[in-house]
PDB file of C-alpha atoms in Angstrom:
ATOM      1  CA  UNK A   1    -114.611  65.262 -86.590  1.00 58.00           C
ATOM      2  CA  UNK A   2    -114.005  66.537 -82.748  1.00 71.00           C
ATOM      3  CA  UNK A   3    -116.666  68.848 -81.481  1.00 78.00           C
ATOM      4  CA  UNK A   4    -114.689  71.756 -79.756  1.00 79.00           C
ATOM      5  CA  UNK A   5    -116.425  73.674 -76.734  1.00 80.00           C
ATOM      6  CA  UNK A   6    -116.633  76.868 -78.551  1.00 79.00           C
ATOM      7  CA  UNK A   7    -118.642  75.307 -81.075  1.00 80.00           C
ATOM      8  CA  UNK A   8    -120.528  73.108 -78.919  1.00 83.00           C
ATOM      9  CA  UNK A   9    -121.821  76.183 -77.310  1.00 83.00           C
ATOM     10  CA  UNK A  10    -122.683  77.653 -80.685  1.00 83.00           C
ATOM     11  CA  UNK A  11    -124.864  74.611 -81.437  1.00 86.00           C
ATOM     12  CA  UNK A  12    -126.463  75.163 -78.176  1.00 87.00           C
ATOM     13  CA  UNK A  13    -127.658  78.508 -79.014  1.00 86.00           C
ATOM     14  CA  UNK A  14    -128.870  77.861 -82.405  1.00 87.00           C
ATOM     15  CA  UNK A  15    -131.143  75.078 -80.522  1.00 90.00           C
ATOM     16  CA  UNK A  16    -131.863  77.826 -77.846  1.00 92.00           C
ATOM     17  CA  UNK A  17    -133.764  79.437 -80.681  1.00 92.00           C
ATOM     18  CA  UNK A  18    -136.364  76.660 -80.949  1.00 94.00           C
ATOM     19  CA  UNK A  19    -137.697  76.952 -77.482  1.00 96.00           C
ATOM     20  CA  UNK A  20    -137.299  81.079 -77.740  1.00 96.00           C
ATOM     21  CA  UNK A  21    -139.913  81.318 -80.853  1.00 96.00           C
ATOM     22  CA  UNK A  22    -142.236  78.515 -79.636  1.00 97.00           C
ATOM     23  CA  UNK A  23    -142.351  80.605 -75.826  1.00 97.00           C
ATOM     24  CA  UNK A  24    -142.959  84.023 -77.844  1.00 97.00           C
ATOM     25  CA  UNK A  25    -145.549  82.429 -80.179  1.00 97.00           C
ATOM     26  CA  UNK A  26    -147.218  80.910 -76.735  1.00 97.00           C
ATOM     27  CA  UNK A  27    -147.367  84.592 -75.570  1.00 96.00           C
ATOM     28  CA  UNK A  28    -148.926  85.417 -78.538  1.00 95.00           C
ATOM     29  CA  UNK A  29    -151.739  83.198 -78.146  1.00 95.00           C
ATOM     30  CA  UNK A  30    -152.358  84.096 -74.887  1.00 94.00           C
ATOM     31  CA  UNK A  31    -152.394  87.897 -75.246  1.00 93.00           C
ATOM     32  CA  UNK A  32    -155.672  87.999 -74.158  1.00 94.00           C
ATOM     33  CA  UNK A  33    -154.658  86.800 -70.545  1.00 96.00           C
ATOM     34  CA  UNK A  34    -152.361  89.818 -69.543  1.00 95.00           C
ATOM     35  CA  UNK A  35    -150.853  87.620 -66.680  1.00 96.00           C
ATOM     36  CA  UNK A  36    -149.744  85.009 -69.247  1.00 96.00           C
ATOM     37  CA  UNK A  37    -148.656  87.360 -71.410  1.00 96.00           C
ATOM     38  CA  UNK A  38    -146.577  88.546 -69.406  1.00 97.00           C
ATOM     39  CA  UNK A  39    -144.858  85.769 -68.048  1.00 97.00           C
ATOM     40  CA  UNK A  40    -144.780  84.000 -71.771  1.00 97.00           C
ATOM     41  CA  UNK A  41    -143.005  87.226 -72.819  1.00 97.00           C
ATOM     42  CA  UNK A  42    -140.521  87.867 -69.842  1.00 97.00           C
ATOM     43  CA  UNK A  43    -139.745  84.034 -70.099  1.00 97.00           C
ATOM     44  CA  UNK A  44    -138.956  84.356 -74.036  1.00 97.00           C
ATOM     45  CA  UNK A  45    -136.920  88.163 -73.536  1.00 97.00           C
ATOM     46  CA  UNK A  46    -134.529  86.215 -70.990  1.00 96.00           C
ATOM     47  CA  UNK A  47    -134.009  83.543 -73.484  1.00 95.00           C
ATOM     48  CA  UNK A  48    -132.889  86.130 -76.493  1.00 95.00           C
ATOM     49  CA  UNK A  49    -130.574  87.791 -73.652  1.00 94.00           C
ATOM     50  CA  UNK A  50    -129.283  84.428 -73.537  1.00 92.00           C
ATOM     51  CA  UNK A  51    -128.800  83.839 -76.970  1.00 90.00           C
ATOM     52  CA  UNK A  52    -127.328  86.984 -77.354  1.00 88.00           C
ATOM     53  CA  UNK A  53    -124.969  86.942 -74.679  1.00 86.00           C
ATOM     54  CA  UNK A  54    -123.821  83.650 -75.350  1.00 83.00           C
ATOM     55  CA  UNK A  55    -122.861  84.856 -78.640  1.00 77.00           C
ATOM     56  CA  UNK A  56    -119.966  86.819 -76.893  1.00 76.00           C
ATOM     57  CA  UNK A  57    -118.792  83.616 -74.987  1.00 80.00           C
ATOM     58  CA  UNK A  58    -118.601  81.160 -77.861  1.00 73.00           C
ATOM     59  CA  UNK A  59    -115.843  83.197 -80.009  1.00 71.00           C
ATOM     60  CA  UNK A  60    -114.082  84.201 -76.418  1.00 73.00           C
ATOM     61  CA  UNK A  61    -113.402  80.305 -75.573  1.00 79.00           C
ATOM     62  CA  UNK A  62    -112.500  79.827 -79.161  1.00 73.00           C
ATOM     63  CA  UNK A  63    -109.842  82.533 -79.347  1.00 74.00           C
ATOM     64  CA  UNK A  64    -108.807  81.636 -75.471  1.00 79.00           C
ATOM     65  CA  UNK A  65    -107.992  77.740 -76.113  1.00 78.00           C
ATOM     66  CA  UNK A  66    -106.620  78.145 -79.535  1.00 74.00           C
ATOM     67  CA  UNK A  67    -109.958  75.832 -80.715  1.00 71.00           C
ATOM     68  CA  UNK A  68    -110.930  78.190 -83.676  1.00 72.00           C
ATOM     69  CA  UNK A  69    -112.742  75.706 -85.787  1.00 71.00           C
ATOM     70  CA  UNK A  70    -114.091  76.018 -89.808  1.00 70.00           C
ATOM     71  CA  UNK A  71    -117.869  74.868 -88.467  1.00 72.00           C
ATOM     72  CA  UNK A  72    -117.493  77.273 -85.357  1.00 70.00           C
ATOM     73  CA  UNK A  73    -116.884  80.060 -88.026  1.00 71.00           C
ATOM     74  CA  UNK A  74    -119.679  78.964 -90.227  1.00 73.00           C
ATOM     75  CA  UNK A  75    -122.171  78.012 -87.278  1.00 78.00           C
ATOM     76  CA  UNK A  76    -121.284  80.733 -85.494  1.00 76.00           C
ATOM     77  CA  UNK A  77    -122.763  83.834 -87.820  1.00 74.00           C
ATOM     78  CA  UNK A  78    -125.806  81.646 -88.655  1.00 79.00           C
ATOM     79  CA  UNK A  79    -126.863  81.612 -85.397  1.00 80.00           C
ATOM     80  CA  UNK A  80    -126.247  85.319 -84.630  1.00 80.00           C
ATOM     81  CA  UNK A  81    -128.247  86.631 -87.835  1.00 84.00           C
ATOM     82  CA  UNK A  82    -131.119  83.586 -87.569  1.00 88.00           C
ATOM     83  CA  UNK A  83    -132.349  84.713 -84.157  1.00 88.00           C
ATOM     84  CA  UNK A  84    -132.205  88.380 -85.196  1.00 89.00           C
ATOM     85  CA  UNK A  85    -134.292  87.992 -88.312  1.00 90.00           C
ATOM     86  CA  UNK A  86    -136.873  85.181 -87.077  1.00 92.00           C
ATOM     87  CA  UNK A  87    -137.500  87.342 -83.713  1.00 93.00           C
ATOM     88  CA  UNK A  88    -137.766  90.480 -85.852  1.00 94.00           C
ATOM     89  CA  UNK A  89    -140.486  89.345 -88.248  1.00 94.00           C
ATOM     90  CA  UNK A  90    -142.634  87.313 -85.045  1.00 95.00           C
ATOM     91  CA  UNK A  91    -142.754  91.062 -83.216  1.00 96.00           C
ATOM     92  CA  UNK A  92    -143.746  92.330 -86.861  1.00 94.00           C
ATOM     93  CA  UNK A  93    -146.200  90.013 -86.962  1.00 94.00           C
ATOM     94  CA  UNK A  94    -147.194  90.478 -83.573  1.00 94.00           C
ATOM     95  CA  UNK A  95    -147.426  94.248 -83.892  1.00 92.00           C
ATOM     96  CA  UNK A  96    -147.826  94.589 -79.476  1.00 92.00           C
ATOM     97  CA  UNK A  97    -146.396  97.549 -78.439  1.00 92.00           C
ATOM     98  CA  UNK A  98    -145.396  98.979 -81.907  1.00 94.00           C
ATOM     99  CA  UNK A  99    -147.803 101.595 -82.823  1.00 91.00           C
ATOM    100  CA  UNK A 100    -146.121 103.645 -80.401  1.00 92.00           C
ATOM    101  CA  UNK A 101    -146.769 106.584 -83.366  1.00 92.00           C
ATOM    102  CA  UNK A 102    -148.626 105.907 -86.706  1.00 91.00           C
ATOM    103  CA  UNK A 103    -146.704 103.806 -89.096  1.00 93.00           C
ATOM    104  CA  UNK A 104    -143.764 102.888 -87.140  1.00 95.00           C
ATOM    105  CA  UNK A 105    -144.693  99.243 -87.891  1.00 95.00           C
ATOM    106  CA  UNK A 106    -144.214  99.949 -91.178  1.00 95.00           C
ATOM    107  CA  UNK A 107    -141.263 102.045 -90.369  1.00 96.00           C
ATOM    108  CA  UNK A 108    -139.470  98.997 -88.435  1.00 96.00           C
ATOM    109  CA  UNK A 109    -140.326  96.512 -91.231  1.00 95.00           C
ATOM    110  CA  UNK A 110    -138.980  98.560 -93.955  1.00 96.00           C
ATOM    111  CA  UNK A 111    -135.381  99.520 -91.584  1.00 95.00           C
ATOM    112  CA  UNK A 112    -135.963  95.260 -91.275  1.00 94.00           C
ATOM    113  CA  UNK A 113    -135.694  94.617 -95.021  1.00 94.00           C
ATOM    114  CA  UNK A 114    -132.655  97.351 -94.705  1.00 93.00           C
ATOM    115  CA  UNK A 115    -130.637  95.443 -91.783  1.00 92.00           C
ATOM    116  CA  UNK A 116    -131.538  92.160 -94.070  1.00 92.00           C
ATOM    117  CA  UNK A 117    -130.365  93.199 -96.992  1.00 92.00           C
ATOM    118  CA  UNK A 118    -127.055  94.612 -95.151  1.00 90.00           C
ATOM    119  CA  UNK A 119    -126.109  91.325 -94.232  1.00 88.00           C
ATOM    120  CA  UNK A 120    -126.637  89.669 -97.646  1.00 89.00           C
ATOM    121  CA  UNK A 121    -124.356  92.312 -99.179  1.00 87.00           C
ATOM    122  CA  UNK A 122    -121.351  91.452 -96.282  1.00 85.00           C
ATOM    123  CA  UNK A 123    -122.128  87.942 -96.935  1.00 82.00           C
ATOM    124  CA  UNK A 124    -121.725  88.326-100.466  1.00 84.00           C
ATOM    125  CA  UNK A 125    -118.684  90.434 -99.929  1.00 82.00           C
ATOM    126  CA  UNK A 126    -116.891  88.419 -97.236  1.00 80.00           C
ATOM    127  CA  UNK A 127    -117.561  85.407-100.119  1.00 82.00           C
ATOM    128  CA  UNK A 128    -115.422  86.774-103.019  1.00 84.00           C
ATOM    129  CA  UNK A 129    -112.908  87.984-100.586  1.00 82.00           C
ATOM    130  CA  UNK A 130    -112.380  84.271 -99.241  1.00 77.00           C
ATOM    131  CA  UNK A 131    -112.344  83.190-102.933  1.00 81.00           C
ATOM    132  CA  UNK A 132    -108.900  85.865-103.277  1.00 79.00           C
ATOM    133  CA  UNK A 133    -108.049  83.931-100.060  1.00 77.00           C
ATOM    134  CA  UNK A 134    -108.626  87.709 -98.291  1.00 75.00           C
ATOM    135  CA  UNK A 135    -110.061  87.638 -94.514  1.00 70.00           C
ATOM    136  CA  UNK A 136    -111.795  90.697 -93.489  1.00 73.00           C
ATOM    137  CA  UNK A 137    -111.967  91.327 -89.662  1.00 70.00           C
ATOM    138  CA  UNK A 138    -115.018  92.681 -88.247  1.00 71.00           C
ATOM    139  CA  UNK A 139    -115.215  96.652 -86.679  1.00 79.00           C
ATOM    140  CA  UNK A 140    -115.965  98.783 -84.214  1.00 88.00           C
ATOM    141  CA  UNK A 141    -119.631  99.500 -86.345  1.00 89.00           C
ATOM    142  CA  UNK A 142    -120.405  96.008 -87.064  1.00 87.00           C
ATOM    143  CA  UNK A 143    -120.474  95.709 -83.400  1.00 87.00           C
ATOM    144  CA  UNK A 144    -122.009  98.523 -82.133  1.00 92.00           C
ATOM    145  CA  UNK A 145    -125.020  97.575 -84.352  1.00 92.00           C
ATOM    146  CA  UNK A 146    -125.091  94.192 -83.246  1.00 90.00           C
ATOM    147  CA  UNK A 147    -125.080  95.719 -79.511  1.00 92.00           C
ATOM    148  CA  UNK A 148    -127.719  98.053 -80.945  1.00 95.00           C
ATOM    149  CA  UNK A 149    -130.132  95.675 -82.763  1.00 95.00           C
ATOM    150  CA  UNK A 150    -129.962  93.003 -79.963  1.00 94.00           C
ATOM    151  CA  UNK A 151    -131.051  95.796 -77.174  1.00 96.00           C
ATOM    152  CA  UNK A 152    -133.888  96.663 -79.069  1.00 96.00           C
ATOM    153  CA  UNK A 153    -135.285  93.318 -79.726  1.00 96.00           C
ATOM    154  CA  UNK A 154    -135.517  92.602 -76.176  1.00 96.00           C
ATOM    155  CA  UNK A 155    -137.490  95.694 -75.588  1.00 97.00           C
ATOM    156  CA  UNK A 156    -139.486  95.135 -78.612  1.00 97.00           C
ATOM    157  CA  UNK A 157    -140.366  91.560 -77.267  1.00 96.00           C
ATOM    158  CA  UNK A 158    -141.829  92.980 -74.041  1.00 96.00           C
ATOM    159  CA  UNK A 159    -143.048  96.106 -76.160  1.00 96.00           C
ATOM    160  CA  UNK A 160    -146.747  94.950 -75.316  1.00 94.00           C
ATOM    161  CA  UNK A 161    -146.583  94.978 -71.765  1.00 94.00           C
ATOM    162  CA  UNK A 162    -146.161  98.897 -71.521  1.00 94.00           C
ATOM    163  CA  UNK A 163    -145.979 102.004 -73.965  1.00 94.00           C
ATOM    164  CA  UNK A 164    -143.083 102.671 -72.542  1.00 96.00           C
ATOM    165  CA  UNK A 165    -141.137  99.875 -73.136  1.00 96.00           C
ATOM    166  CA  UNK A 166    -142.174  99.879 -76.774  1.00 96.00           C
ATOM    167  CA  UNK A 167    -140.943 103.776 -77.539  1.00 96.00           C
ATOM    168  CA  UNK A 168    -137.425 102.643 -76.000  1.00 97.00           C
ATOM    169  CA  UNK A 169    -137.877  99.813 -77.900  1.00 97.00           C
ATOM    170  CA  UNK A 170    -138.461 101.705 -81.121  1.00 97.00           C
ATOM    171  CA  UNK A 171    -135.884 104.249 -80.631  1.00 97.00           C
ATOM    172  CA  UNK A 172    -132.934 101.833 -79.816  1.00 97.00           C
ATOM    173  CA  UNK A 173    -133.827  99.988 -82.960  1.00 97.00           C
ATOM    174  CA  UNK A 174    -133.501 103.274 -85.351  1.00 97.00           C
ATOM    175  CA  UNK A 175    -130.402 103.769 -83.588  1.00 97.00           C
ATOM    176  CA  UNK A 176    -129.544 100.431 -85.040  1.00 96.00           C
ATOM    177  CA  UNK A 177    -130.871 100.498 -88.303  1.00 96.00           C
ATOM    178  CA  UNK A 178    -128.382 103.915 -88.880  1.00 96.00           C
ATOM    179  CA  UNK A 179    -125.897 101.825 -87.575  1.00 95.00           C
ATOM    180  CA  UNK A 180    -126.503  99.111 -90.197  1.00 94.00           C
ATOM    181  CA  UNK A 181    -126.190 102.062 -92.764  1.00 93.00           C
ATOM    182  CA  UNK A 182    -122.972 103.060 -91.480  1.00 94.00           C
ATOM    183  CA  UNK A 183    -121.221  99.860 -90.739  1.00 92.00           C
ATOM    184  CA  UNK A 184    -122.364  98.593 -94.297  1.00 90.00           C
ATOM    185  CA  UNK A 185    -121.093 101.358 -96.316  1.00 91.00           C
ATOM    186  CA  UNK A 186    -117.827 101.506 -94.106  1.00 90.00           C
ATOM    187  CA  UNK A 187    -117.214  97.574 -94.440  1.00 87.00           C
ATOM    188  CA  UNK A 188    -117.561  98.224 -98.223  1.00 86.00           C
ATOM    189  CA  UNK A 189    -115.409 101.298 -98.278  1.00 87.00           C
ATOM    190  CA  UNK A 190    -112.640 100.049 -96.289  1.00 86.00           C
ATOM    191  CA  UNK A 191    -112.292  96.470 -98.051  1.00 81.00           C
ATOM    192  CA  UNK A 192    -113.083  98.162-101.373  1.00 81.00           C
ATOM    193  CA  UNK A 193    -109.999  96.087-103.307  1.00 79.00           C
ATOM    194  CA  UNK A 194    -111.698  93.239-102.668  1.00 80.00           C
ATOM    195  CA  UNK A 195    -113.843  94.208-105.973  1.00 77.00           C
ATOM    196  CA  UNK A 196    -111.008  95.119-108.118  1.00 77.00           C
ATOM    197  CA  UNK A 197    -110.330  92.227-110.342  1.00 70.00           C
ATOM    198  CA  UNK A 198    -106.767  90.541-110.273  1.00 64.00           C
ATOM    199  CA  UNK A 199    -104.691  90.412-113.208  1.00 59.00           C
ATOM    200  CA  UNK A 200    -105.585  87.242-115.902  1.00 57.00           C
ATOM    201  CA  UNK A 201    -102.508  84.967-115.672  1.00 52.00           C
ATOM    202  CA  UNK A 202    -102.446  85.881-119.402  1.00 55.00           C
ATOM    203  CA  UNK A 203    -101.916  89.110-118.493  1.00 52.00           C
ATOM    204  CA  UNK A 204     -99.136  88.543-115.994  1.00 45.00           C
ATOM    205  CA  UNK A 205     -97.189  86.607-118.671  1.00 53.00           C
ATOM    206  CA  UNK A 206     -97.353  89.355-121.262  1.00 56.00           C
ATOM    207  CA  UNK A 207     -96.316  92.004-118.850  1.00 51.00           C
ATOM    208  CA  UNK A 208     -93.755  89.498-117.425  1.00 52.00           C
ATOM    209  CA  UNK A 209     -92.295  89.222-120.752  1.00 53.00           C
ATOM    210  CA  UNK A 210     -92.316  93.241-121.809  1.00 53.00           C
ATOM    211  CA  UNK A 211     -90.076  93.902-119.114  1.00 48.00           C
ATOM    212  CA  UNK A 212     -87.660  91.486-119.798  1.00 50.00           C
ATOM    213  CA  UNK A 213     -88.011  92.807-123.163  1.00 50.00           C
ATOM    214  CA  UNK A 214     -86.961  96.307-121.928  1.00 54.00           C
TER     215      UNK A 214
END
């Protein structure tokens, strides 16, 4: 099976992760130095700009050389929503920079179980519409959230170096969590007759038949 470049560059951000999480953690070790901290954190906030940027280029060379692959399309999603979730539960666990007002940790992790769930519902629904052979295109809302989320998280990463940072942080990422919200309940709304259930071919038949009958 021949590797295209789209999907090449796919791979290379899923591995991009690895060295994204293990920098972070670092910083979190080191907290106590503010120096390191600092550095560890800038160092692992450049790498989720990466990873998130790269995410635009990927699907842009596919499109562009007429490469679109089955693994680019599978690859490509899992890397987007692994690096979203895995960075969003470390700075949960981390907690630096959060408390920007009481509870908004608990606040962030409950919108995070939201924007989870969200995804599992699209996945779910994007699954029975591929089993009615149905491909549903991505919108405007999907993407501002992604935008959204993605902003955030890199604040929220450097949310312990300054107060500052972690308010814009924080509000950015409500923005996004109404954005999942909307974008869900649109996706569902809009490709609602992917639920309806097609006719049996028993069915078909009979009715076939009636109106020949008539």
């Amino acid at each position: 099976m021949k590797i295209t470049l789209a999907t090449k560059i796919t791979i290379a951000r899923i591995l991009l992760i690895i060295p994204t999480v293990i920098v972070y953690v670092l910083g979190m070790v080191f907290s106590a130095n503010y120096a390191a901290y600092v550095a560890l954190m800038t160092v692992a906030c450049f790498l989720f700009i990466v990873l998130c940027a790269t995410d635009f280029v990927d699907g842009h060379i596919a499109r562009k050389t007429g490469t679109v692959s089955d693994l680019g399309k599978f690859l490509d999603p899992i890397a987007d929503k692994v690096v979203v979730v895995i960075m969003l539960f470390l700075v949960i666990a981390h907690r630096a920079g959060l408390e920007v007002f009481p509870y908004n940790t608990l606040v962030i992790s409950l919108c995070g179980g939201l924007i989870l769930s969200r995804e599992l519902i699209v996945g779910a629904f994007r699954s029975i519409a591929a089993k009615k052979g149905l491909v549903l295109a991505a919108d405007i809302y999907g993407k501002v959230k992604t935008v959204l989320l993605d902003i955030s998280l890199a604040f929220l990463i450097m949310a312990g170096v300054h107060e500052v940072i972690g308010w814009m942080g924080t509000i950015v990422y409500y923005a996004g969590a109404v954005m999942t919200v909307v974008s869900g309940l649109n996706y569902i709304l809009k490709n609602k007759s992917v639920l309806v259930d097609e006719p049996k071919k028993e069915e078909v038949e009979e009715d076939t038949e009636e109106a020949k009958a008539e």
